[in-house]
Coordinates of N, CA and C in Angstrom, one line a residue:
M1 N 6.5 35.8 108.2 CA 7.7 35.7 107.6 C 8.6 36.8 108.2
D2 N 9.7 36.5 108.2 CA 10.7 37.4 108.8 C 11.1 38.5 107.8
E3 N 11.2 39.7 108.3 CA 11.5 40.8 107.4 C 13.0 40.9 107.3
N4 N 13.7 40.2 108.1 CA 15.1 40.3 108.0 C 15.7 39.3 107.0
V5 N 14.9 38.5 106.6 CA 15.3 37.5 105.7 C 15.6 38.2 104.3
A6 N 16.7 37.8 103.8 CA 17.1 38.5 102.6 C 16.3 37.9 101.4
R7 N 15.9 38.8 100.7 CA 15.1 38.5 99.5 C 16.0 38.5 98.3
P8 N 15.7 37.7 97.4 CA 16.5 37.8 96.2 C 16.2 39.1 95.5
P9 N 17.3 39.6 95.0 CA 17.0 40.9 94.3 C 16.0 40.7 93.1
A10 N 15.3 41.7 92.9 CA 14.3 41.7 91.8 C 15.1 41.6 90.5
A11 N 14.4 41.0 89.6 CA 15.1 40.8 88.3 C 15.4 42.2 87.7
P12 N 16.6 42.3 87.3 CA 17.0 43.6 86.7 C 16.3 43.8 85.4
P13 N 16.0 45.0 85.1 CA 15.3 45.3 83.8 C 16.2 44.8 82.7
P14 N 15.5 44.5 81.6 CA 16.3 44.0 80.5 C 17.2 45.1 79.9
P15 N 18.4 44.7 79.5 CA 19.3 45.8 79.0 C 18.7 46.4 77.7
A16 N 19.0 47.6 77.6 CA 18.5 48.3 76.4 C 19.4 48.0 75.2
F17 N 18.9 47.1 74.4 CA 19.7 46.7 73.2 C 19.3 47.7 72.1
P18 N 20.2 47.8 71.2 CA 19.7 48.7 70.1 C 18.6 47.9 69.3
A19 N 17.8 48.6 68.7 CA 16.6 48.1 68.0 C 17.2 47.1 66.9
P20 N 16.5 46.0 66.7 CA 17.0 45.1 65.7 C 16.9 45.8 64.3
W21 N 17.8 45.4 63.5 CA 17.8 45.9 62.1 C 16.6 45.4 61.4
P22 N 16.1 46.2 60.5 CA 15.0 45.7 59.8 C 15.3 44.5 59.0
I23 N 14.5 43.5 59.0 CA 14.7 42.2 58.3 C 14.5 42.5 56.8
E24 N 15.6 42.1 56.1 CA 15.5 42.3 54.6 C 14.8 41.1 54.0
P25 N 14.0 41.3 53.0 CA 13.3 40.2 52.3 C 14.4 39.4 51.6
P26 N 14.2 38.0 51.4 CA 15.2 37.2 50.7 C 15.4 37.8 49.3
P27 N 16.6 37.6 48.8 CA 16.9 38.1 47.5 C 16.0 37.4 46.5
L28 N 15.6 38.1 45.5 CA 14.7 37.6 44.4 C 15.6 36.7 43.5
P29 N 15.0 35.6 43.1 CA 15.8 34.7 42.2 C 16.1 35.5 40.9
P30 N 17.3 35.2 40.3 CA 17.6 35.9 39.1 C 16.5 35.6 38.0
K31 N 16.3 36.6 37.2 CA 15.3 36.4 36.1 C 15.8 35.3 35.2
Q32 N 14.8 34.4 34.9 CA 15.2 33.3 34.0 C 15.4 33.8 32.6
R33 N 16.3 33.3 32.0 CA 16.6 33.7 30.6 C 15.5 33.2 29.7
R34 N 15.5 33.7 28.5 CA 14.5 33.4 27.5 C 14.9 32.0 26.9
T35 N 16.1 31.5 27.1 CA 16.5 30.3 26.4 C 15.6 29.1 26.8
N36 N 15.2 29.1 28.1 CA 14.3 28.0 28.5 C 13.0 28.0 27.7
A37 N 12.5 29.2 27.5 CA 11.2 29.3 26.7 C 11.5 29.0 25.3
V38 N 12.6 29.3 24.7 CA 12.9 29.0 23.3 C 13.1 27.5 23.2
I39 N 13.7 26.8 24.1 CA 13.9 25.4 24.1 C 12.6 24.6 24.2
I40 N 11.8 25.1 25.1 CA 10.4 24.4 25.2 C 9.6 24.6 24.0
G41 N 9.6 25.8 23.5 CA 8.9 26.1 22.3 C 9.4 25.3 21.1
S42 N 10.7 25.2 20.9 CA 11.2 24.4 19.8 C 10.9 22.9 20.0
A43 N 10.9 22.4 21.2 CA 10.5 21.0 21.4 C 9.1 20.8 21.0
A44 N 8.2 21.7 21.4 CA 6.8 21.6 21.1 C 6.6 21.6 19.6
A45 N 7.4 22.5 18.9 CA 7.2 22.6 17.4 C 7.7 21.3 16.7
V46 N 8.8 20.7 17.2 CA 9.3 19.4 16.6 C 8.2 18.3 16.8
I47 N 7.7 18.2 18.0 CA 6.7 17.2 18.3 C 5.5 17.4 17.4
A48 N 5.0 18.6 17.3 CA 3.9 18.9 16.4 C 4.2 18.5 15.0
A49 N 5.4 18.8 14.5 CA 5.8 18.5 13.1 C 5.8 17.0 12.9
I50 N 6.3 16.2 13.9 CA 6.3 14.7 13.8 C 4.9 14.2 13.8
V51 N 4.0 14.7 14.6 CA 2.6 14.2 14.7 C 1.9 14.5 13.4
T52 N 2.1 15.7 12.9 CA 1.5 16.2 11.6 C 2.0 15.3 10.4
T53 N 3.3 15.1 10.4 CA 3.8 14.2 9.3 C 3.3 12.8 9.4
G54 N 3.2 12.3 10.6 CA 2.6 10.9 10.7 C 1.2 10.9 10.2
I55 N 0.4 11.9 10.5 CA -1.0 11.9 10.1 C -1.1 12.0 8.6
V56 N -0.3 12.9 8.0 CA -0.3 13.1 6.5 C 0.2 11.8 5.8
V57 N 1.2 11.1 6.3 CA 1.7 9.9 5.7 C 0.6 8.8 5.8
G58 N 0.0 8.7 7.0 CA -1.0 7.7 7.2 C -2.2 7.9 6.3
A59 N -2.6 9.2 6.2 CA -3.7 9.5 5.3 C -3.4 9.2 3.8
T60 N -2.1 9.4 3.4 CA -1.7 9.2 2.0 C -1.7 7.7 1.7
K61 N -1.2 6.9 2.6 CA -1.1 5.5 2.3 C -2.5 4.8 2.3
G62 N -3.4 5.3 3.0 CA -4.7 4.7 3.1 C -5.7 5.3 2.2
S63 N -5.3 6.4 1.4 CA -6.3 7.1 0.6 C -6.6 6.4 -0.7
T64 N -7.9 6.5 -1.1 CA -8.3 5.9 -2.4 C -9.1 7.0 -3.1
D65 N -9.1 6.8 -4.4 CA -9.9 7.7 -5.3 C -11.4 7.2 -5.2
D66 N -12.2 7.9 -5.8 CA -13.7 7.6 -5.8 C -14.0 6.3 -6.4
D67 N -13.2 5.8 -7.3 CA -13.4 4.5 -7.9 C -12.9 3.3 -7.1
G68 N -12.3 3.6 -5.9 CA -11.8 2.5 -5.1 C -10.4 2.1 -5.3
K69 N -9.7 2.7 -6.3 CA -8.3 2.4 -6.6 C -7.4 3.3 -5.7
P70 N -6.2 2.9 -5.4 CA -5.3 3.7 -4.6 C -5.1 5.0 -5.3
S71 N -4.9 6.1 -4.5 CA -4.6 7.4 -5.1 C -3.3 7.4 -5.8
S72 N -3.0 8.3 -6.6 CA -1.8 8.4 -7.4 C -0.6 8.6 -6.5
T73 N -0.8 9.3 -5.3 CA 0.3 9.6 -4.4 C 0.8 8.2 -3.8
A74 N -0.2 7.4 -3.4 CA 0.2 6.1 -2.8 C 0.8 5.2 -3.8
A75 N 0.3 5.2 -5.0 CA 0.8 4.4 -6.1 C 2.2 4.8 -6.5
A76 N 2.5 6.1 -6.5 CA 3.8 6.6 -6.9 C 4.9 6.1 -5.8
S77 N 4.5 6.1 -4.6 CA 5.5 5.7 -3.6 C 5.8 4.2 -3.7
S78 N 4.9 3.4 -4.1 CA 5.2 1.9 -4.2 C 6.0 1.6 -5.5
V79 N 5.8 2.5 -6.5 CA 6.5 2.2 -7.8 C 8.0 2.5 -7.7
T80 N 8.4 3.4 -6.8 CA 9.8 3.8 -6.7 C 10.6 2.7 -6.0
N81 N 10.0 1.6 -5.5 CA 10.8 0.6 -4.9 C 11.5 -0.2 -5.9
D82 N 12.9 -0.1 -5.9 CA 13.7 -0.8 -6.9 C 14.3 -2.1 -6.5
D83 N 13.8 -2.6 -5.3 CA 14.4 -3.8 -4.7 C 13.9 -5.0 -5.6
P84 N 14.7 -6.0 -5.9 CA 14.3 -7.1 -6.6 C 13.3 -8.0 -5.7
D85 N 12.5 -8.8 -6.4 CA 11.6 -9.7 -5.7 C 12.4 -10.7 -4.8
P86 N 12.3 -10.7 -3.5 CA 13.1 -11.6 -2.7 C 12.8 -13.0 -2.8
E87 N 11.6 -13.4 -3.3 CA 11.3 -14.8 -3.4 C 11.9 -15.4 -4.7
S88 N 12.7 -16.5 -4.5 CA 13.3 -17.2 -5.6 C 12.3 -18.2 -6.2
T89 N 12.4 -18.4 -7.4 CA 11.6 -19.4 -8.1 C 12.4 -20.7 -8.3
Y90 N 11.7 -21.8 -8.1 CA 12.4 -23.1 -8.3 C 11.7 -23.8 -9.4
P91 N 12.4 -24.7 -10.2 CA 11.7 -25.4 -11.3 C 10.7 -26.4 -10.8
Q92 N 9.7 -26.6 -11.6 CA 8.6 -27.6 -11.3 C 9.2 -29.0 -11.1
V93 N 8.9 -29.7 -10.1 CA 9.4 -31.0 -9.9 C 8.2 -32.0 -10.1
D94 N 8.5 -33.0 -10.9 CA 7.4 -34.0 -11.2 C 8.1 -35.4 -11.2
A95 N 7.3 -36.4 -11.6 CA 7.8 -37.8 -11.5 C 9.0 -38.0 -12.4
D96 N 9.1 -37.3 -13.5 CA 10.3 -37.4 -14.4 C 11.5 -36.8 -13.8
S97 N 11.4 -36.0 -12.7 CA 12.6 -35.4 -12.1 C 13.4 -36.3 -11.3
F98 N 12.9 -37.6 -11.0 CA 13.6 -38.5 -10.2 C 13.7 -39.9 -10.9
S99 N 14.7 -40.6 -10.4 CA 14.8 -42.0 -10.8 C 14.7 -42.8 -9.5
I100 N 14.2 -44.0 -9.6 CA 14.0 -44.8 -8.4 C 14.5 -46.3 -8.6
D101 N 15.1 -46.8 -7.6 CA 15.5 -48.3 -7.6 C 15.1 -48.8 -6.2
L102 N 15.1 -50.1 -6.1 CA 14.8 -50.8 -4.8 C 16.0 -51.4 -4.3
R103 N 16.2 -51.2 -3.0 CA 17.4 -51.9 -2.3 C 16.8 -52.9 -1.4
T104 N 17.2 -54.2 -1.5 CA 16.7 -55.3 -0.7 C 17.5 -55.3 0.6
T105 N 16.8 -55.2 1.7 CA 17.4 -55.2 3.0 C 17.2 -56.5 3.8
Q106 N 16.2 -57.3 3.4 CA 16.0 -58.6 4.0 C 15.3 -59.5 3.0
R107 N 15.6 -60.8 3.0 CA 14.9 -61.7 2.1 C 14.8 -63.1 2.8
Q108 N 13.6 -63.6 2.9 CA 13.4 -64.9 3.5 C 12.5 -65.7 2.5
C109 N 13.1 -66.8 2.0 CA 12.4 -67.6 1.0 C 11.9 -68.9 1.6
F110 N 10.8 -69.4 1.1 CA 10.2 -70.6 1.6 C 10.1 -71.7 0.5
G111 N 11.1 -72.0 -0.2 CA 11.1 -73.0 -1.3 C 10.2 -72.5 -2.4
S112 N 9.3 -73.4 -2.7 CA 8.4 -73.1 -3.8 C 7.2 -72.1 -3.4
A113 N 7.1 -71.8 -2.2 CA 6.1 -71.0 -1.7 C 6.4 -69.5 -1.9
G114 N 7.5 -69.1 -2.3 CA 7.9 -67.7 -2.6 C 8.8 -67.1 -1.5
C115 N 8.8 -65.8 -1.4 CA 9.7 -65.1 -0.5 C 9.0 -63.9 0.1
N116 N 9.5 -63.6 1.3 CA 9.2 -62.3 1.9 C 10.4 -61.4 1.8
V117 N 10.2 -60.3 1.1 CA 11.4 -59.4 0.8 C 11.1 -58.0 1.4
T118 N 12.0 -57.5 2.1 CA 11.9 -56.1 2.6 C 12.8 -55.2 1.7
V119 N 12.1 -54.2 1.2 CA 12.8 -53.3 0.3 C 12.7 -51.8 0.7
E120 N 13.6 -51.0 0.3 CA 13.6 -49.6 0.6 C 13.9 -48.9 -0.7
P121 N 13.2 -47.7 -0.9 CA 13.5 -46.9 -2.1 C 14.8 -46.3 -2.1
E122 N 15.5 -46.2 -3.3 CA 16.7 -45.5 -3.5 C 16.3 -44.4 -4.6
L123 N 16.1 -43.2 -4.1 CA 15.7 -42.1 -5.0 C 16.9 -41.3 -5.4
T124 N 16.9 -40.9 -6.7 CA 17.9 -40.0 -7.2 C 17.2 -38.8 -7.9
Y125 N 17.6 -37.6 -7.5 CA 17.0 -36.4 -8.2 C 17.9 -36.2 -9.4
L126 N 17.3 -36.0 -10.6 CA 18.1 -36.0 -11.8 C 18.6 -34.6 -12.1
G127 N 18.3 -33.6 -11.3 CA 18.9 -32.3 -11.4 C 19.8 -32.0 -10.3
S128 N 20.1 -30.7 -10.1 CA 21.0 -30.3 -9.0 C 20.1 -30.1 -7.7
S129 N 20.6 -30.6 -6.6 CA 19.8 -30.5 -5.4 C 19.5 -29.1 -5.0
S130 N 20.4 -28.1 -5.5 CA 20.1 -26.7 -5.2 C 18.9 -26.2 -6.0
D131 N 18.5 -26.9 -7.0 CA 17.3 -26.6 -7.7 C 16.0 -26.8 -6.9
L132 N 16.1 -27.6 -5.9 CA 14.9 -27.9 -5.1 C 14.7 -26.8 -4.0
D133 N 13.5 -26.5 -3.8 CA 13.1 -25.5 -2.8 C 13.5 -26.0 -1.4
P134 N 14.4 -25.4 -0.6 CA 14.8 -25.9 0.7 C 13.7 -25.9 1.7
D135 N 12.7 -25.1 1.5 CA 11.6 -25.0 2.5 C 10.4 -26.0 2.1
A136 N 10.5 -26.6 0.9 CA 9.4 -27.4 0.5 C 9.6 -28.9 1.0
V137 N 8.5 -29.6 1.1 CA 8.5 -31.0 1.4 C 7.8 -31.7 0.2
Y138 N 8.6 -32.6 -0.5 CA 8.1 -33.2 -1.7 C 7.6 -34.6 -1.3
E139 N 6.3 -34.9 -1.6 CA 5.8 -36.3 -1.4 C 5.9 -37.0 -2.7
I140 N 6.7 -38.1 -2.6 CA 7.0 -38.9 -3.8 C 6.3 -40.2 -3.7
T141 N 5.2 -40.4 -4.5 CA 4.5 -41.7 -4.4 C 5.0 -42.6 -5.5
Y142 N 5.3 -43.9 -5.0 CA 5.8 -44.9 -5.9 C 5.1 -46.2 -5.8
E143 N 5.1 -47.0 -6.8 CA 4.4 -48.2 -6.9 C 5.4 -49.4 -7.1
I144 N 5.3 -50.4 -6.2 CA 6.2 -51.6 -6.3 C 5.4 -52.7 -6.9
H145 N 5.9 -53.3 -8.0 CA 5.3 -54.4 -8.7 C 6.0 -55.7 -8.3
G146 N 5.3 -56.8 -8.2 CA 5.9 -58.1 -7.9 C 5.3 -58.8 -6.7
D147 N 4.5 -58.1 -5.9 CA 3.9 -58.7 -4.7 C 2.8 -59.6 -5.2
E148 N 2.6 -60.8 -4.6 CA 1.6 -61.7 -5.1 C 0.2 -61.2 -4.9
S149 N 0.0 -60.2 -4.1 CA -1.4 -59.6 -3.9 C -1.6 -58.4 -4.8
G150 N -0.6 -58.0 -5.5 CA -0.8 -56.8 -6.4 C 0.2 -55.7 -6.1
P151 N 0.1 -54.6 -6.8 CA 1.0 -53.5 -6.6 C 0.9 -52.9 -5.1
V152 N 2.1 -52.6 -4.6 CA 2.2 -51.9 -3.3 C 2.5 -50.5 -3.5
I153 N 1.6 -49.6 -3.0 CA 1.9 -48.1 -3.2 C 2.4 -47.5 -1.9
Q154 N 3.5 -46.8 -2.0 CA 4.1 -46.1 -0.8 C 4.4 -44.7 -1.2
T155 N 4.7 -43.9 -0.1 CA 5.0 -42.5 -0.3 C 6.3 -42.2 0.5
A156 N 7.2 -41.6 -0.1 CA 8.4 -41.1 0.6 C 8.4 -39.6 0.7
E157 N 9.0 -38.9 1.7 CA 9.0 -37.5 1.8 C 10.4 -37.0 1.7
L158 N 10.7 -36.0 0.8 CA 12.0 -35.4 0.6 C 11.9 -34.0 1.1
S159 N 12.7 -33.7 2.1 CA 12.7 -32.3 2.7 C 14.2 -31.8 2.8
D160 N 14.3 -30.6 3.0 CA 15.6 -29.9 3.1 C 16.6 -30.3 2.0
Q161 N 16.0 -30.5 0.8 CA 16.7 -30.8 -0.4 C 17.4 -32.2 -0.5
T162 N 17.7 -32.8 0.7 CA 18.4 -34.1 0.7 C 17.9 -35.1 1.7
S163 N 17.0 -34.7 2.6 CA 16.6 -35.6 3.6 C 15.3 -36.4 3.2
L164 N 15.5 -37.8 3.0 CA 14.5 -38.6 2.6 C 13.9 -39.5 3.7
S165 N 12.6 -39.4 3.9 CA 12.0 -40.3 5.0 C 11.0 -41.2 4.3
Y166 N 11.0 -42.5 4.7 CA 10.1 -43.5 4.1 C 10.0 -44.7 5.1
R167 N 9.0 -45.6 4.7 CA 8.9 -46.8 5.5 C 9.3 -47.9 4.6
P168 N 10.1 -48.9 5.1 CA 10.5 -50.1 4.3 C 9.2 -50.8 3.9
S169 N 9.2 -51.5 2.8 CA 8.0 -52.2 2.3 C 8.3 -53.7 2.4
L170 N 7.3 -54.5 2.9 CA 7.4 -55.9 3.0 C 6.6 -56.5 1.8
I171 N 7.3 -57.2 0.9 CA 6.7 -57.7 -0.3 C 6.7 -59.2 -0.2
S172 N 5.6 -59.9 -0.5 CA 5.5 -61.3 -0.6 C 5.5 -61.7 -2.0
T173 N 6.5 -62.5 -2.5 CA 6.5 -62.9 -3.9 C 5.9 -64.3 -4.0
A174 N 5.4 -64.6 -5.2 CA 4.8 -65.9 -5.4 C 5.9 -67.0 -5.6
T175 N 7.1 -66.6 -6.1 CA 8.2 -67.5 -6.3 C 9.5 -66.8 -6.0
A176 N 10.5 -67.6 -5.8 CA 11.8 -67.0 -5.5 C 12.4 -66.2 -6.7
S177 N 11.9 -66.6 -7.9 CA 12.5 -65.9 -9.1 C 11.7 -64.7 -9.5
T178 N 10.7 -64.3 -8.8 CA 9.9 -63.1 -9.1 C 10.8 -61.8 -9.0
E179 N 10.8 -61.1 -10.1 CA 11.6 -59.8 -10.1 C 10.7 -58.7 -9.6
L180 N 11.2 -57.9 -8.8 CA 10.5 -56.7 -8.3 C 10.8 -55.5 -9.2
S181 N 9.8 -54.6 -9.4 CA 10.1 -53.4 -10.2 C 9.4 -52.2 -9.4
V182 N 9.8 -51.0 -9.7 CA 9.2 -49.9 -9.1 C 9.1 -48.7 -10.0
E183 N 8.1 -47.9 -9.9 CA 8.0 -46.7 -10.7 C 7.4 -45.6 -9.9
I184 N 7.8 -44.3 -10.1 CA 7.2 -43.2 -9.5 C 5.9 -42.8 -10.2
T185 N 4.9 -42.6 -9.4 CA 3.6 -42.3 -10.0 C 3.2 -40.9 -9.8
D186 N 3.7 -40.2 -8.8 CA 3.3 -38.8 -8.5 C 4.3 -38.1 -7.6
V187 N 4.4 -36.8 -7.8 CA 5.2 -36.0 -6.9 C 4.4 -34.8 -6.6
Q188 N 4.3 -34.5 -5.3 CA 3.6 -33.3 -4.8 C 4.5 -32.5 -4.0
G189 N 4.6 -31.2 -4.2 CA 5.4 -30.3 -3.4 C 4.6 -29.4 -2.5
E190 N 4.9 -29.3 -1.3 CA 4.2 -28.5 -0.3 C 4.9 -27.2 0.0

């Protein structure tokens, strides 16, 4: 290598900077106030009070004396209920509570051989319809007389105080002059 060749100057020494300042620790967070502790403590106390009250009330409602009767504490709480009984009472309904007639919807006669007559019941409740239990279904059994084979027994259902469902009855009479009659034999309420 040639000695005349210029060499790059050597790296200058690093400048003498003043010594770095000592690094300060980050500032401490401010001290938490005691209000957080008070709030947490109060919340815990409220929860404990609710749980304790629930246990005491549950134990009181289910407690019994040695003879198997409810304790006086539980009995006293049920006696203080001044609400009237919410269930309404309705009068007893029986066969005498209704009147019944027959409505002829079809009639076909065969001379001296008699007639085929289709009839439907016409029921009338003899009281006020508001006296009937709106949730009850009344089965009204009635007997039709005048069929040449004997009485015909049918059942109609009265629901919602005024809705009557039934099946029309086909009656065969011995003669065209046979009079049909009907009577209620039973009423059952469900």
